[in-house]
Amino acid sequence: MTLVPASRIVNPETDRQSKPYIGRFAPSPSGPLHFGSLVAALGSYLQAKANQGQWLVRIEDIDPPREVAGADKAILTTLEQYGLTWDGPVRYQSQQTELYEQVLTQLREQGLTYACQCTRAMIKQQGGLYSGSCRQLALTDKNNAIRLHVEQGVTAFIDKLQGQVFINPDMAHEDFIIKRKDGLYAYNLAVTLDDIDQGITEVVRGADLLEPTARQIGLMQLLNAPVPDYVHLPLAVTKPGFKLSKQNHAPSIADQDIRQTTWRALAFLGQQPPPALVHEPQTNIIHWAIAHWQLKKVAHQTEQILS
Ligand code: GLU
């Protein structure tokens, strides 16, 4: 195990004073919800409601080339059908560009950003991690990607389910992209700024986002924002390394039996729902799940094979 100086280990539990709970589910509208997305939605919903918290829904529509027309509405309808009702208005990231631009300007004025002309192929040739070669070039932002100059990367953090997570130090110190060459805001910038702006106290999501968490925490620290707690749920996989995803056409849960699928998601999350629960109305299933929710029963692993 890598030895990390204690000062570089972020433990949100000790960094933050107790505040009313605000959680969120943040789907990208690139297709309908599948079983894997239901696990993230249900897990974040139950963790929020069992902590008497608010559960927000944010549509992460900042990558039009990957989006499917109408997927946002379909996702919201499916959440409602599954009894997962959100608090407050739904936030659309496409409407938050003023916030992203404002912070980008602030970081630029602090000398923490620079333009980069390297293509993906060039970086691959350098071994896959960006070396910072454009730092001194003073290129113009136009038609180039904007990177954050990472002075002190986060190399480890505590996840409430996965425990202490260590990040490859080279990756932790990589200057990552915050605005893409095509002018689109990068996921790490947008997600971090929205989590700060919406006052999220705990992020519950799939373990595929474990690595980017270190970058998001680093950005929060740079902006002097409080760091939320993190819970990364096991990913639903068909066999090791094969997660269900929109890209591999996992079936939509909108076409499945709602009660049975919810029961399966609760079982996947280790909650041991009684067999008879599946015959109850959906509202009763959700009530049972809130009343019996125990985070510690969820498997402490990044992947779990679907049975
Ligand atoms: N929008 C991301 C996705 O659908 C999730 C972002 C997050 O939960 O931080 O994969």
mmCIF file of C-alpha atoms and ligand atoms in Angstrom:
data_model
loop_
_atom_site.group_PDB
_atom_site.id
_atom_site.type_symbol
_atom_site.label_atom_id
_atom_site.label_comp_id
_atom_site.label_asym_id
_atom_site.label_seq_id
_atom_site.Cartn_x
_atom_site.Cartn_y
_atom_site.Cartn_z
ATOM 1 C CA MET A 1 0.000 0.000 0.000
ATOM 2 C CA THR A 2 1.293 3.494 -0.861
ATOM 3 C CA LEU A 3 2.207 5.632 2.090
ATOM 4 C CA VAL A 4 0.395 8.961 1.942
ATOM 5 C CA PRO A 5 1.167 11.866 4.288
ATOM 6 C CA ALA A 6 -1.763 12.328 6.661
ATOM 7 C CA SER A 7 -2.253 15.903 5.452
ATOM 8 C CA ARG A 8 -3.150 14.626 1.963
ATOM 9 C CA ILE A 9 -5.833 12.253 3.169
ATOM 10 C CA VAL A 10 -9.222 13.889 3.002
ATOM 11 C CA ASN A 11 -11.698 12.562 5.495
ATOM 12 C CA PRO A 12 -14.932 14.432 4.861
ATOM 13 C CA GLU A 13 -16.396 13.065 8.112
ATOM 14 C CA THR A 14 -13.962 15.107 10.129
ATOM 15 C CA ASP A 15 -13.762 18.041 7.714
ATOM 16 C CA ARG A 16 -17.398 18.975 7.893
ATOM 17 C CA GLN A 17 -19.699 20.033 10.706
ATOM 18 C CA SER A 18 -23.056 18.334 10.804
ATOM 19 C CA LYS A 19 -25.531 20.027 8.393
ATOM 20 C CA PRO A 20 -29.008 19.043 7.156
ATOM 21 C CA TYR A 21 -28.575 16.275 4.608
ATOM 22 C CA ILE A 22 -28.782 17.130 0.904
ATOM 23 C CA GLY A 23 -28.208 14.310 -1.566
ATOM 24 C CA ARG A 24 -28.646 14.055 -5.319
ATOM 25 C CA PHE A 25 -29.033 11.808 -8.341
ATOM 26 C CA ALA A 26 -27.346 13.206 -11.438
ATOM 27 C CA PRO A 27 -28.113 11.206 -14.605
ATOM 28 C CA SER A 28 -26.791 12.139 -18.045
ATOM 29 C CA PRO A 29 -29.623 12.092 -20.616
ATOM 30 C CA SER A 30 -27.811 9.676 -22.913
ATOM 31 C CA GLY A 31 -30.530 7.026 -22.768
ATOM 32 C CA PRO A 32 -33.206 5.499 -20.540
ATOM 33 C CA LEU A 33 -32.490 4.352 -16.970
ATOM 34 C CA HIS A 34 -31.241 0.766 -16.692
ATOM 35 C CA PHE A 35 -30.854 -1.474 -13.637
ATOM 36 C CA GLY A 36 -27.429 0.022 -12.827
ATOM 37 C CA SER A 37 -28.861 3.542 -12.823
ATOM 38 C CA LEU A 38 -31.759 2.383 -10.638
ATOM 39 C CA VAL A 39 -29.274 1.104 -8.050
ATOM 40 C CA ALA A 40 -27.632 4.576 -7.956
ATOM 41 C CA ALA A 41 -30.992 6.385 -7.899
ATOM 42 C CA LEU A 42 -32.479 4.142 -5.198
ATOM 43 C CA GLY A 43 -29.311 4.063 -3.091
ATOM 44 C CA SER A 44 -28.962 7.855 -3.110
ATOM 45 C CA TYR A 45 -32.706 8.324 -2.495
ATOM 46 C CA LEU A 46 -32.813 5.912 0.461
ATOM 47 C CA GLN A 47 -29.658 7.303 2.031
ATOM 48 C CA ALA A 48 -31.169 10.836 1.794
ATOM 49 C CA LYS A 49 -34.611 9.879 3.077
ATOM 50 C CA ALA A 50 -33.317 7.653 5.894
ATOM 51 C CA ASN A 51 -31.294 10.703 7.013
ATOM 52 C CA GLN A 52 -34.397 12.936 6.848
ATOM 53 C CA GLY A 53 -32.719 14.715 3.979
ATOM 54 C CA GLN A 54 -33.558 16.252 0.658
ATOM 55 C CA TRP A 55 -32.993 14.345 -2.562
ATOM 56 C CA LEU A 56 -32.296 16.501 -5.619
ATOM 57 C CA VAL A 57 -32.297 15.449 -9.251
ATOM 58 C CA ARG A 58 -29.894 17.068 -11.682
ATOM 59 C CA ILE A 59 -29.886 16.345 -15.401
ATOM 60 C CA GLU A 60 -26.278 16.449 -16.585
ATOM 61 C CA ASP A 61 -26.888 17.639 -20.129
ATOM 62 C CA ILE A 62 -23.582 19.291 -20.983
ATOM 63 C CA ASP A 63 -22.465 16.840 -23.647
ATOM 64 C CA PRO A 64 -24.962 17.170 -26.558
ATOM 65 C CA PRO A 65 -23.118 14.717 -28.861
ATOM 66 C CA ARG A 66 -23.810 11.927 -26.328
ATOM 67 C CA GLU A 67 -27.404 12.892 -25.589
ATOM 68 C CA VAL A 68 -30.614 11.331 -26.833
ATOM 69 C CA ALA A 69 -33.562 13.654 -27.517
ATOM 70 C CA GLY A 70 -36.291 13.232 -24.891
ATOM 71 C CA ALA A 71 -34.120 11.088 -22.557
ATOM 72 C CA ASP A 72 -34.366 13.692 -19.759
ATOM 73 C CA LYS A 73 -38.173 13.536 -19.715
ATOM 74 C CA ALA A 74 -38.140 9.743 -19.960
ATOM 75 C CA ILE A 75 -35.748 9.516 -16.980
ATOM 76 C CA LEU A 76 -37.939 11.800 -14.855
ATOM 77 C CA THR A 77 -41.088 9.854 -15.757
ATOM 78 C CA THR A 78 -39.399 6.574 -14.828
ATOM 79 C CA LEU A 79 -38.227 7.956 -11.474
ATOM 80 C CA GLU A 80 -41.803 9.030 -10.713
ATOM 81 C CA GLN A 81 -43.162 5.614 -11.717
ATOM 82 C CA TYR A 82 -40.706 3.978 -9.334
ATOM 83 C CA GLY A 83 -41.909 6.268 -6.519
ATOM 84 C CA LEU A 84 -38.612 8.199 -6.347
ATOM 85 C CA THR A 85 -39.908 11.751 -6.023
ATOM 86 C CA TRP A 86 -37.349 14.501 -5.826
ATOM 87 C CA ASP A 87 -37.322 17.691 -3.774
ATOM 88 C CA GLY A 88 -37.378 21.118 -5.411
ATOM 89 C CA PRO A 89 -37.001 21.848 -9.114
ATOM 90 C CA VAL A 90 -34.893 19.630 -11.370
ATOM 91 C CA ARG A 91 -31.621 21.345 -12.249
ATOM 92 C CA TYR A 92 -30.348 21.185 -15.842
ATOM 93 C CA GLN A 93 -26.614 21.665 -16.225
ATOM 94 C CA SER A 94 -27.168 23.248 -19.652
ATOM 95 C CA GLN A 95 -28.681 26.185 -17.747
ATOM 96 C CA GLN A 96 -25.694 26.622 -15.439
ATOM 97 C CA THR A 97 -23.074 27.744 -17.953
ATOM 98 C CA GLU A 98 -22.895 31.220 -16.413
ATOM 99 C CA LEU A 99 -21.753 29.646 -13.137
ATOM 100 C CA TYR A 100 -19.162 27.486 -14.921
ATOM 101 C CA GLU A 101 -17.828 30.453 -16.924
ATOM 102 C CA GLN A 102 -17.630 32.635 -13.829
ATOM 103 C CA VAL A 103 -15.513 30.097 -11.934
ATOM 104 C CA LEU A 104 -13.408 29.436 -15.004
ATOM 105 C CA THR A 105 -12.666 33.170 -15.245
ATOM 106 C CA GLN A 106 -11.794 33.259 -11.548
ATOM 107 C CA LEU A 107 -9.385 30.320 -11.922
ATOM 108 C CA ARG A 108 -7.895 31.880 -15.045
ATOM 109 C CA GLU A 109 -7.308 35.183 -13.210
ATOM 110 C CA GLN A 110 -5.574 33.265 -10.435
ATOM 111 C CA GLY A 111 -3.230 31.804 -13.037
ATOM 112 C CA LEU A 112 -4.535 28.294 -12.385
ATOM 113 C CA THR A 113 -5.572 27.426 -15.932
ATOM 114 C CA TYR A 114 -3.844 27.203 -19.271
ATOM 115 C CA ALA A 115 -4.704 26.293 -22.830
ATOM 116 C CA CYS A 116 -3.526 22.977 -24.233
ATOM 117 C CA GLN A 117 -3.305 21.894 -27.851
ATOM 118 C CA CYS A 118 -2.387 18.237 -27.297
ATOM 119 C CA THR A 119 -4.578 15.672 -28.961
ATOM 120 C CA ARG A 120 -5.637 12.429 -27.330
ATOM 121 C CA ALA A 121 -3.284 10.539 -29.682
ATOM 122 C CA MET A 122 -0.314 12.676 -28.604
ATOM 123 C CA ILE A 123 -1.059 12.045 -24.924
ATOM 124 C CA LYS A 124 -1.424 8.323 -25.583
ATOM 125 C CA GLN A 125 2.033 8.382 -27.143
ATOM 126 C CA GLN A 126 3.383 9.996 -23.961
ATOM 127 C CA GLY A 127 2.071 7.041 -21.941
ATOM 128 C CA GLY A 128 -1.555 8.080 -21.432
ATOM 129 C CA LEU A 129 -1.093 10.737 -18.781
ATOM 130 C CA TYR A 130 -0.710 14.378 -19.701
ATOM 131 C CA SER A 131 2.735 15.751 -18.873
ATOM 132 C CA GLY A 132 1.899 19.460 -18.608
ATOM 133 C CA SER A 133 3.852 20.243 -21.773
ATOM 134 C CA CYS A 134 1.639 23.208 -22.756
ATOM 135 C CA ARG A 135 1.965 24.959 -19.361
ATOM 136 C CA GLN A 136 4.638 27.423 -20.527
ATOM 137 C CA LEU A 137 3.355 27.949 -24.073
ATOM 138 C CA ALA A 138 0.807 30.701 -23.318
ATOM 139 C CA LEU A 139 -1.522 29.472 -26.062
ATOM 140 C CA THR A 140 -4.830 31.225 -26.642
ATOM 141 C CA ASP A 141 -7.955 29.548 -25.239
ATOM 142 C CA LYS A 142 -9.641 29.589 -28.650
ATOM 143 C CA ASN A 143 -9.788 26.104 -30.252
ATOM 144 C CA ASN A 144 -7.747 24.623 -27.422
ATOM 145 C CA ALA A 145 -8.720 22.657 -24.331
ATOM 146 C CA ILE A 146 -8.427 24.447 -20.962
ATOM 147 C CA ARG A 147 -6.614 22.560 -18.219
ATOM 148 C CA LEU A 148 -6.422 23.153 -14.499
ATOM 149 C CA HIS A 149 -2.882 23.584 -13.248
ATOM 150 C CA VAL A 150 -2.909 21.023 -10.414
ATOM 151 C CA GLU A 151 -0.398 22.146 -7.824
ATOM 152 C CA GLN A 152 -1.270 19.599 -5.165
ATOM 153 C CA GLY A 153 -3.327 16.645 -6.260
ATOM 154 C CA VAL A 154 -5.499 14.612 -3.902
ATOM 155 C CA THR A 155 -3.925 11.161 -3.636
ATOM 156 C CA ALA A 156 -6.320 9.550 -1.159
ATOM 157 C CA PHE A 157 -9.720 10.083 0.380
ATOM 158 C CA ILE A 158 -12.191 8.243 2.568
ATOM 159 C CA ASP A 159 -15.308 6.734 1.041
ATOM 160 C CA LYS A 160 -18.005 5.714 3.518
ATOM 161 C CA LEU A 161 -18.450 2.362 1.801
ATOM 162 C CA GLN A 162 -15.156 1.653 0.018
ATOM 163 C CA GLY A 163 -12.964 2.858 2.910
ATOM 164 C CA GLN A 164 -9.663 4.579 2.188
ATOM 165 C CA VAL A 165 -9.238 5.054 -1.551
ATOM 166 C CA PHE A 166 -5.757 5.588 -2.985
ATOM 167 C CA ILE A 167 -5.262 7.283 -6.336
ATOM 168 C CA ASN A 168 -2.250 6.657 -8.565
ATOM 169 C CA PRO A 169 -0.102 9.721 -7.688
ATOM 170 C CA ASP A 170 0.687 10.440 -11.367
ATOM 171 C CA MET A 171 -2.992 10.553 -12.124
ATOM 172 C CA ALA A 172 -3.720 12.619 -9.006
ATOM 173 C CA HIS A 173 -1.226 15.267 -10.113
ATOM 174 C CA GLU A 174 -2.293 15.358 -13.760
ATOM 175 C CA ASP A 175 -3.530 18.749 -15.012
ATOM 176 C CA PHE A 176 -7.038 17.757 -16.047
ATOM 177 C CA ILE A 177 -9.334 19.322 -18.643
ATOM 178 C CA ILE A 178 -12.027 21.672 -17.335
ATOM 179 C CA LYS A 179 -13.246 22.984 -20.695
ATOM 180 C CA ARG A 180 -12.989 20.922 -23.823
ATOM 181 C CA LYS A 181 -11.512 21.960 -27.136
ATOM 182 C CA ASP A 182 -15.033 21.848 -28.635
ATOM 183 C CA GLY A 183 -16.120 24.497 -26.104
ATOM 184 C CA LEU A 184 -18.076 22.100 -23.855
ATOM 185 C CA TYR A 185 -17.533 22.195 -20.090
ATOM 186 C CA ALA A 186 -15.876 19.078 -18.729
ATOM 187 C CA TYR A 187 -17.756 16.718 -16.403
ATOM 188 C CA ASN A 188 -15.335 17.277 -13.491
ATOM 189 C CA LEU A 189 -15.817 21.047 -13.564
ATOM 190 C CA ALA A 190 -19.599 21.014 -13.953
ATOM 191 C CA VAL A 191 -20.294 18.269 -11.403
ATOM 192 C CA THR A 192 -18.064 19.919 -8.793
ATOM 193 C CA LEU A 193 -19.546 23.386 -9.218
ATOM 194 C CA ASP A 194 -23.109 22.065 -9.064
ATOM 195 C CA ASP A 195 -22.404 19.933 -6.004
ATOM 196 C CA ILE A 196 -20.997 23.048 -4.296
ATOM 197 C CA ASP A 197 -23.751 25.371 -5.530
ATOM 198 C CA GLN A 198 -26.547 23.002 -4.504
ATOM 199 C CA GLY A 199 -25.032 22.483 -1.050
ATOM 200 C CA ILE A 200 -24.741 18.707 -1.488
ATOM 201 C CA THR A 201 -23.604 17.164 1.812
ATOM 202 C CA GLU A 202 -23.228 13.593 0.553
ATOM 203 C CA VAL A 203 -22.667 12.185 -2.924
ATOM 204 C CA VAL A 204 -23.991 8.641 -3.418
ATOM 205 C CA ARG A 205 -23.260 7.199 -6.882
ATOM 206 C CA GLY A 206 -21.753 4.257 -8.726
ATOM 207 C CA ALA A 207 -18.168 3.145 -8.110
ATOM 208 C CA ASP A 208 -17.264 3.908 -11.750
ATOM 209 C CA LEU A 209 -16.827 7.494 -10.498
ATOM 210 C CA LEU A 210 -14.410 6.621 -7.691
ATOM 211 C CA GLU A 211 -11.288 7.944 -9.467
ATOM 212 C CA PRO A 212 -12.681 11.304 -10.643
ATOM 213 C CA THR A 213 -13.736 11.950 -7.020
ATOM 214 C CA ALA A 214 -10.144 12.880 -6.126
ATOM 215 C CA ARG A 215 -10.143 15.583 -8.823
ATOM 216 C CA GLN A 216 -13.507 16.866 -7.671
ATOM 217 C CA ILE A 217 -12.309 17.070 -4.053
ATOM 218 C CA GLY A 218 -9.152 18.883 -5.233
ATOM 219 C CA LEU A 219 -11.220 21.457 -7.087
ATOM 220 C CA MET A 220 -13.475 21.972 -4.065
ATOM 221 C CA GLN A 221 -10.443 22.561 -1.857
ATOM 222 C CA LEU A 222 -9.033 25.030 -4.383
ATOM 223 C CA LEU A 223 -12.319 26.936 -4.253
ATOM 224 C CA ASN A 224 -12.421 26.745 -0.423
ATOM 225 C CA ALA A 225 -15.722 24.883 -0.577
ATOM 226 C CA PRO A 226 -16.775 22.265 1.996
ATOM 227 C CA VAL A 227 -16.137 18.720 0.794
ATOM 228 C CA PRO A 228 -19.195 16.415 0.938
ATOM 229 C CA ASP A 229 -19.134 12.813 2.131
ATOM 230 C CA TYR A 230 -18.805 10.183 -0.596
ATOM 231 C CA VAL A 231 -20.466 6.795 -0.919
ATOM 232 C CA HIS A 232 -19.631 4.770 -4.030
ATOM 233 C CA LEU A 233 -22.054 1.897 -4.527
ATOM 234 C CA PRO A 234 -20.997 -1.369 -6.158
ATOM 235 C CA LEU A 235 -21.525 -1.425 -9.895
ATOM 236 C CA ALA A 236 -23.887 -3.998 -11.341
ATOM 237 C CA VAL A 237 -21.821 -6.219 -13.651
ATOM 238 C CA THR A 238 -22.749 -9.233 -15.750
ATOM 239 C CA LYS A 239 -19.220 -10.632 -15.233
ATOM 240 C CA PRO A 240 -16.105 -9.016 -13.727
ATOM 241 C CA GLY A 241 -15.335 -5.766 -15.583
ATOM 242 C CA PHE A 242 -18.561 -5.752 -17.613
ATOM 243 C CA LYS A 243 -20.864 -3.128 -16.170
ATOM 244 C CA LEU A 244 -24.394 -2.493 -17.318
ATOM 245 C CA SER A 245 -24.437 0.754 -19.235
ATOM 246 C CA LYS A 246 -26.360 2.745 -21.769
ATOM 247 C CA GLN A 247 -23.455 2.183 -24.172
ATOM 248 C CA ASN A 248 -23.838 -1.613 -24.050
ATOM 249 C CA HIS A 249 -27.628 -1.320 -24.352
ATOM 250 C CA ALA A 250 -28.630 -2.512 -20.903
ATOM 251 C CA PRO A 251 -32.433 -2.912 -21.004
ATOM 252 C CA SER A 252 -34.531 0.054 -19.924
ATOM 253 C CA ILE A 253 -36.210 -0.343 -16.527
ATOM 254 C CA ALA A 254 -39.186 1.604 -17.914
ATOM 255 C CA ASP A 255 -40.241 -1.637 -19.657
ATOM 256 C CA GLN A 256 -39.824 -3.861 -16.605
ATOM 257 C CA ASP A 257 -42.106 -4.852 -13.744
ATOM 258 C CA ILE A 258 -41.653 -1.909 -11.355
ATOM 259 C CA ARG A 259 -42.160 -3.769 -8.070
ATOM 260 C CA GLN A 260 -40.044 -6.742 -9.022
ATOM 261 C CA THR A 261 -37.227 -4.529 -10.340
ATOM 262 C CA THR A 262 -37.273 -2.395 -7.183
ATOM 263 C CA TRP A 263 -37.183 -5.568 -5.066
ATOM 264 C CA ARG A 264 -34.170 -6.807 -7.056
ATOM 265 C CA ALA A 265 -32.409 -3.451 -6.650
ATOM 266 C CA LEU A 266 -33.000 -3.591 -2.876
ATOM 267 C CA ALA A 267 -31.608 -7.124 -2.778
ATOM 268 C CA PHE A 268 -28.616 -5.975 -4.857
ATOM 269 C CA LEU A 269 -28.048 -3.244 -2.267
ATOM 270 C CA GLY A 270 -27.944 -5.933 0.457
ATOM 271 C CA GLN A 271 -31.146 -4.807 2.172
ATOM 272 C CA GLN A 272 -32.682 -8.322 2.307
ATOM 273 C CA PRO A 273 -36.253 -7.347 1.361
ATOM 274 C CA PRO A 274 -38.776 -9.986 2.504
ATOM 275 C CA PRO A 275 -40.112 -12.065 -0.444
ATOM 276 C CA ALA A 276 -43.724 -10.978 0.233
ATOM 277 C CA LEU A 277 -42.797 -7.297 -0.193
ATOM 278 C CA VAL A 278 -42.808 -7.708 -3.968
ATOM 279 C CA HIS A 279 -46.626 -8.082 -3.895
ATOM 280 C CA GLU A 280 -47.165 -4.790 -2.037
ATOM 281 C CA PRO A 281 -48.031 -1.520 -3.775
ATOM 282 C CA GLN A 282 -44.918 0.418 -4.885
ATOM 283 C CA THR A 283 -45.421 3.136 -2.210
ATOM 284 C CA ASN A 284 -45.287 0.449 0.507
ATOM 285 C CA ILE A 285 -42.114 -1.006 -0.985
ATOM 286 C CA ILE A 286 -40.456 2.413 -0.898
ATOM 287 C CA HIS A 287 -41.697 3.061 2.662
ATOM 288 C CA TRP A 288 -40.349 -0.302 3.807
ATOM 289 C CA ALA A 289 -37.023 0.482 2.126
ATOM 290 C CA ILE A 290 -36.663 3.885 3.833
ATOM 291 C CA ALA A 291 -37.580 2.475 7.241
ATOM 292 C CA HIS A 292 -35.159 -0.477 6.916
ATOM 293 C CA TRP A 293 -32.311 1.164 4.990
ATOM 294 C CA GLN A 294 -28.871 0.326 6.339
ATOM 295 C CA LEU A 295 -25.884 1.592 4.388
ATOM 296 C CA LYS A 296 -23.610 -0.877 6.153
ATOM 297 C CA LYS A 297 -25.479 -3.789 4.554
ATOM 298 C CA VAL A 298 -24.404 -2.683 1.057
ATOM 299 C CA ALA A 299 -21.415 -4.685 -0.228
ATOM 300 C CA HIS A 300 -18.124 -2.847 0.396
ATOM 301 C CA GLN A 301 -16.818 -3.539 -3.089
ATOM 302 C CA THR A 302 -16.694 -1.715 -6.409
ATOM 303 C CA GLU A 303 -18.420 -4.416 -8.453
ATOM 304 C CA GLN A 304 -21.109 -6.950 -7.792
ATOM 305 C CA ILE A 305 -22.256 -9.649 -10.178
ATOM 306 C CA LEU A 306 -25.964 -9.631 -10.978
ATOM 307 C CA SER A 307 -27.709 -12.788 -9.918
HETATM 308 N N1 GLU B 1 -23.848 12.243 -14.914
HETATM 309 C C1 GLU B 1 -23.024 11.163 -14.483
HETATM 310 C C2 GLU B 1 -23.479 9.866 -15.093
HETATM 311 O O1 GLU B 1 -24.642 9.741 -15.475
HETATM 312 C C3 GLU B 1 -23.046 10.959 -12.981
HETATM 313 C C4 GLU B 1 -22.432 12.086 -12.276
HETATM 314 C C5 GLU B 1 -22.336 11.923 -10.763
HETATM 315 O O2 GLU B 1 -23.150 11.242 -10.144
HETATM 316 O O3 GLU B 1 -21.446 12.544 -10.229
HETATM 317 O O4 GLU B 1 -22.689 8.961 -15.193
#
